[in-house]
PDB file of C-alpha atoms in Angstrom:
ATOM      1  CA  LYS A1054       0.000   0.000   0.000  1.00 63.00           C
ATOM      2  CA  LYS A1055       2.813   2.381   0.861  1.00 66.00           C
ATOM      3  CA  ILE A1056       4.634   1.704  -2.404  1.00 65.00           C
ATOM      4  CA  ARG A1057       1.414   2.279  -4.352  1.00 65.00           C
ATOM      5  CA  ARG A1058       0.742   5.538  -2.491  1.00 64.00           C
ATOM      6  CA  LEU A1059       4.272   6.969  -2.703  1.00 65.00           C
ATOM      7  CA  GLY A1060       5.348   5.643  -6.098  1.00 66.00           C
ATOM      8  CA  THR A1061       8.359   3.496  -6.895  1.00 63.00           C
ATOM      9  CA  LEU A1062      10.796   2.727  -4.118  1.00 60.00           C
ATOM     10  CA  PRO A1063      13.583   0.661  -5.726  1.00 59.00           C
ATOM     11  CA  GLY A1064      15.242  -0.133  -2.407  1.00 56.00           C
ATOM     12  CA  LEU A1065      12.101  -1.633  -0.926  1.00 57.00           C
ATOM     13  CA  SER A1066      10.607  -3.783  -3.658  1.00 56.00           C
ATOM     14  CA  THR A1067      11.548  -5.388  -6.939  1.00 56.00           C
ATOM     15  CA  LYS A1068       8.152  -4.628  -8.523  1.00 57.00           C
ATOM     16  CA  SER A1069       8.234  -2.733 -11.789  1.00 57.00           C
ATOM     17  CA  GLU A1070       6.501   0.584 -12.279  1.00 56.00           C
ATOM     18  CA  CYS A1071       3.872  -0.889 -14.606  1.00 55.00           C
ATOM     19  CA  ASP A1072       2.483  -2.874 -11.657  1.00 52.00           C
ATOM     20  CA  LEU A1073       1.737   0.326  -9.779  1.00 51.00           C
ATOM     21  CA  ARG A1074      -1.263   2.642 -10.135  1.00 56.00           C
ATOM     22  CA  LYS A1075      -0.491   5.568 -12.464  1.00 64.00           C
ATOM     23  CA  LYS A1076      -3.561   7.740 -11.918  1.00 67.00           C
ATOM     24  CA  PRO A1077      -2.920  11.128 -10.315  1.00 69.00           C
ATOM     25  CA  PRO A1078      -4.994  12.022  -7.254  1.00 69.00           C
ATOM     26  CA  PRO A1079      -8.348  13.660  -8.112  1.00 73.00           C
ATOM     27  CA  TRP A1080      -7.498  16.853  -6.199  1.00 77.00           C
ATOM     28  CA  LYS A1081      -4.972  19.640  -6.642  1.00 83.00           C
ATOM     29  CA  GLN A1082      -1.805  18.816  -4.740  1.00 84.00           C
ATOM     30  CA  SER A1083      -0.696  21.516  -2.324  1.00 89.00           C
ATOM     31  CA  GLN A1084       2.960  22.302  -1.658  1.00 91.00           C
ATOM     32  CA  TYR A1085       2.561  20.851   1.834  1.00 91.00           C
ATOM     33  CA  PHE A1086       1.242  17.583   0.373  1.00 86.00           C
ATOM     34  CA  ILE A1087       4.115  17.361  -2.121  1.00 84.00           C
ATOM     35  CA  ARG A1088       6.757  17.993   0.571  1.00 89.00           C
ATOM     36  CA  LEU A1089       5.110  15.519   2.966  1.00 88.00           C
ATOM     37  CA  LYS A1090       4.992  12.853   0.258  1.00 86.00           C
ATOM     38  CA  GLU A1091       8.679  13.373  -0.602  1.00 86.00           C
ATOM     39  CA  LYS A1092       9.655  13.237   3.080  1.00 88.00           C
ATOM     40  CA  GLN A1093       7.708   9.997   3.536  1.00 86.00           C
ATOM     41  CA  ARG A1094       9.221   8.537   0.369  1.00 85.00           C
ATOM     42  CA  MET A1095      12.737   9.403   1.534  1.00 86.00           C
ATOM     43  CA  SER A1096      12.298   8.012   5.043  1.00 87.00           C
ATOM     44  CA  LEU A1097      10.689   4.815   3.722  1.00 84.00           C
ATOM     45  CA  HIS A1098      13.333   4.341   1.015  1.00 82.00           C
ATOM     46  CA  TYR A1099      16.279   4.708   3.397  1.00 87.00           C
ATOM     47  CA  GLY A1100      14.528   2.944   6.295  1.00 86.00           C
ATOM     48  CA  LEU A1101      14.704   5.931   8.631  1.00 90.00           C
ATOM     49  CA  THR A1102      12.435   7.037  11.423  1.00 90.00           C
ATOM     50  CA  GLU A1103      11.115  10.587  11.593  1.00 90.00           C
ATOM     51  CA  ARG A1104      13.658  11.466  14.274  1.00 94.00           C
ATOM     52  CA  GLN A1105      16.624  10.027  12.341  1.00 93.00           C
ATOM     53  CA  LEU A1106      15.642  11.933   9.203  1.00 93.00           C
ATOM     54  CA  LEU A1107      15.307  15.160  11.193  1.00 93.00           C
ATOM     55  CA  LYS A1108      18.791  14.603  12.638  1.00 95.00           C
ATOM     56  CA  TYR A1109      20.253  14.168   9.138  1.00 94.00           C
ATOM     57  CA  VAL A1110      18.468  17.346   7.965  1.00 93.00           C
ATOM     58  CA  ARG A1111      19.958  19.315  10.874  1.00 95.00           C
ATOM     59  CA  ILE A1112      23.474  18.012  10.130  1.00 95.00           C
ATOM     60  CA  ALA A1113      23.035  18.869   6.438  1.00 94.00           C
ATOM     61  CA  GLY A1114      21.797  22.363   7.331  1.00 93.00           C
ATOM     62  CA  LYS A1115      24.906  23.087   9.390  1.00 94.00           C
ATOM     63  CA  ALA A1116      27.321  21.778   6.743  1.00 93.00           C
ATOM     64  CA  LYS A1117      28.740  23.905   3.948  1.00 93.00           C
ATOM     65  CA  GLY A1118      27.036  23.650   0.595  1.00 91.00           C
ATOM     66  CA  GLU A1119      23.500  23.118  -0.617  1.00 93.00           C
ATOM     67  CA  THR A1120      21.443  21.432   2.110  1.00 92.00           C
ATOM     68  CA  SER A1121      19.621  19.012  -0.187  1.00 90.00           C
ATOM     69  CA  ARG A1122      22.846  17.762  -1.783  1.00 93.00           C
ATOM     70  CA  VAL A1123      24.581  17.364   1.570  1.00 94.00           C
ATOM     71  CA  LEU A1124      21.538  15.484   2.898  1.00 93.00           C
ATOM     72  CA  LEU A1125      21.608  13.053  -0.026  1.00 92.00           C
ATOM     73  CA  GLN A1126      25.372  12.580   0.403  1.00 94.00           C
ATOM     74  CA  LEU A1127      24.895  11.762   4.092  1.00 94.00           C
ATOM     75  CA  LEU A1128      22.169   9.248   3.317  1.00 94.00           C
ATOM     76  CA  GLU A1129      24.135   7.632   0.486  1.00 93.00           C
ATOM     77  CA  MET A1130      27.209   7.232   2.739  1.00 94.00           C
ATOM     78  CA  ARG A1131      25.332   4.884   5.110  1.00 94.00           C
ATOM     79  CA  LEU A1132      26.699   1.326   5.151  1.00 95.00           C
ATOM     80  CA  ASP A1133      23.365  -0.353   4.392  1.00 93.00           C
ATOM     81  CA  ASN A1134      22.827   1.916   1.394  1.00 93.00           C
ATOM     82  CA  ILE A1135      26.350   1.292   0.068  1.00 94.00           C
ATOM     83  CA  LEU A1136      25.794  -2.486   0.222  1.00 92.00           C
ATOM     84  CA  PHE A1137      22.547  -2.014  -1.704  1.00 90.00           C
ATOM     85  CA  ARG A1138      24.208   0.222  -4.320  1.00 89.00           C
ATOM     86  CA  LEU A1139      27.100  -2.242  -4.744  1.00 89.00           C
ATOM     87  CA  GLY A1140      24.569  -4.941  -5.588  1.00 87.00           C
ATOM     88  CA  MET A1141      25.455  -7.219  -2.672  1.00 87.00           C
ATOM     89  CA  VAL A1142      21.736  -7.372  -1.765  1.00 87.00           C
ATOM     90  CA  THR A1143      18.516  -6.706  -3.644  1.00 85.00           C
ATOM     91  CA  THR A1144      16.729  -4.536  -1.047  1.00 85.00           C
ATOM     92  CA  LEU A1145      17.675  -2.079   1.686  1.00 88.00           C
ATOM     93  CA  PRO A1146      15.987  -4.133   4.435  1.00 89.00           C
ATOM     94  CA  GLY A1147      18.124  -7.070   3.256  1.00 88.00           C
ATOM     95  CA  ALA A1148      21.224  -4.888   3.552  1.00 91.00           C
ATOM     96  CA  ARG A1149      20.242  -3.854   7.080  1.00 92.00           C
ATOM     97  CA  GLN A1150      19.820  -7.506   8.038  1.00 92.00           C
ATOM     98  CA  LEU A1151      23.205  -8.432   6.555  1.00 92.00           C
ATOM     99  CA  VAL A1152      24.876  -5.708   8.630  1.00 94.00           C
ATOM    100  CA  THR A1153      23.043  -6.413  11.900  1.00 95.00           C
ATOM    101  CA  HIS A1154      23.846 -10.138  11.627  1.00 93.00           C
ATOM    102  CA  ARG A1155      27.543  -9.169  11.584  1.00 93.00           C
ATOM    103  CA  HIS A1156      28.407 -10.452   8.100  1.00 92.00           C
ATOM    104  CA  ILE A1157      30.204  -7.264   6.995  1.00 92.00           C
ATOM    105  CA  LEU A1158      33.705  -5.984   7.768  1.00 94.00           C
ATOM    106  CA  VAL A1159      34.681  -2.357   7.270  1.00 95.00           C
ATOM    107  CA  ASN A1160      38.454  -1.816   7.282  1.00 94.00           C
ATOM    108  CA  GLY A1161      38.912  -5.283   8.816  1.00 92.00           C
ATOM    109  CA  ARG A1162      36.499  -4.694  11.723  1.00 95.00           C
ATOM    110  CA  ILE A1163      33.006  -6.098  12.193  1.00 94.00           C
ATOM    111  CA  VAL A1164      30.396  -3.367  11.922  1.00 94.00           C
ATOM    112  CA  ASP A1165      26.840  -4.170  13.016  1.00 94.00           C
ATOM    113  CA  ILE A1166      25.317  -0.696  12.717  1.00 95.00           C
ATOM    114  CA  PRO A1167      23.427  -0.131   9.430  1.00 94.00           C
ATOM    115  CA  SER A1168      23.689   3.650   9.775  1.00 93.00           C
ATOM    116  CA  TYR A1169      27.509   3.533  10.016  1.00 95.00           C
ATOM    117  CA  ARG A1170      28.838   6.431   7.946  1.00 95.00           C
ATOM    118  CA  CYS A1171      31.447   5.175   5.480  1.00 94.00           C
ATOM    119  CA  LYS A1172      34.287   7.243   4.089  1.00 94.00           C
ATOM    120  CA  PRO A1173      35.510   7.061   0.478  1.00 92.00           C
ATOM    121  CA  GLN A1174      38.700   5.156   1.407  1.00 93.00           C
ATOM    122  CA  ASP A1175      36.934   2.464   3.505  1.00 93.00           C
ATOM    123  CA  THR A1176      37.160  -1.163   2.379  1.00 93.00           C
ATOM    124  CA  ILE A1177      33.993  -3.218   2.710  1.00 92.00           C
ATOM    125  CA  GLU A1178      34.153  -7.016   2.629  1.00 90.00           C
ATOM    126  CA  ALA A1179      32.340 -10.136   3.784  1.00 89.00           C
ATOM    127  CA  ARG A1180      33.405 -11.587   7.136  1.00 88.00           C
ATOM    128  CA  ASP A1181      34.099 -15.207   6.115  1.00 87.00           C
ATOM    129  CA  ASP A1182      33.249 -17.872   3.531  1.00 87.00           C
ATOM    130  CA  GLN A1183      29.802 -18.421   5.040  1.00 86.00           C
ATOM    131  CA  SER A1184      29.038 -14.704   4.704  1.00 85.00           C
ATOM    132  CA  ARG A1185      30.342 -14.689   1.123  1.00 86.00           C
ATOM    133  CA  ALA A1186      28.049 -17.624   0.301  1.00 88.00           C
ATOM    134  CA  LEU A1187      25.114 -15.732   1.819  1.00 86.00           C
ATOM    135  CA  ILE A1188      25.900 -12.659  -0.302  1.00 85.00           C
ATOM    136  CA  GLN A1189      26.173 -14.846  -3.420  1.00 86.00           C
ATOM    137  CA  LYS A1190      22.728 -16.233  -2.587  1.00 83.00           C
ATOM    138  CA  TYR A1191      21.372 -12.662  -2.314  1.00 77.00           C
ATOM    139  CA  ILE A1192      22.913 -11.738  -5.672  1.00 78.00           C
ATOM    140  CA  ALA A1193      21.522 -14.846  -7.390  1.00 78.00           C
ATOM    141  CA  ALA A1194      17.992 -14.192  -6.108  1.00 69.00           C
TER     142      ALA A1194
END
């Protein structure tokens, strides 16, 4: 229902866009409605709570540069999102599970926090052969 209401969320489902309803709502969309919908889409896509998203917005507001770009950079630097973008898993909830079950090493250390903020020079790898097999299973699915 949420995917149908908010539109495509590639990190949440593998359904194609043709499966979803394409009709626009029968009323004029206000600016408040548009912003609310985008906020809900962003928090659902990245698996964030309202409070976590607000924290990221505050950090982005204090940083130098355009707030929206900094916010997207912060969200894309999360470990669970990087695993999803690398193609190690098919969905963001799957990436969160892989991290919380301690299958991922960052710079040779086990990291079990999905919101861990990675740096560009960090190396991300599977913990052992069992974890590699699990990732291969995710990729094959």
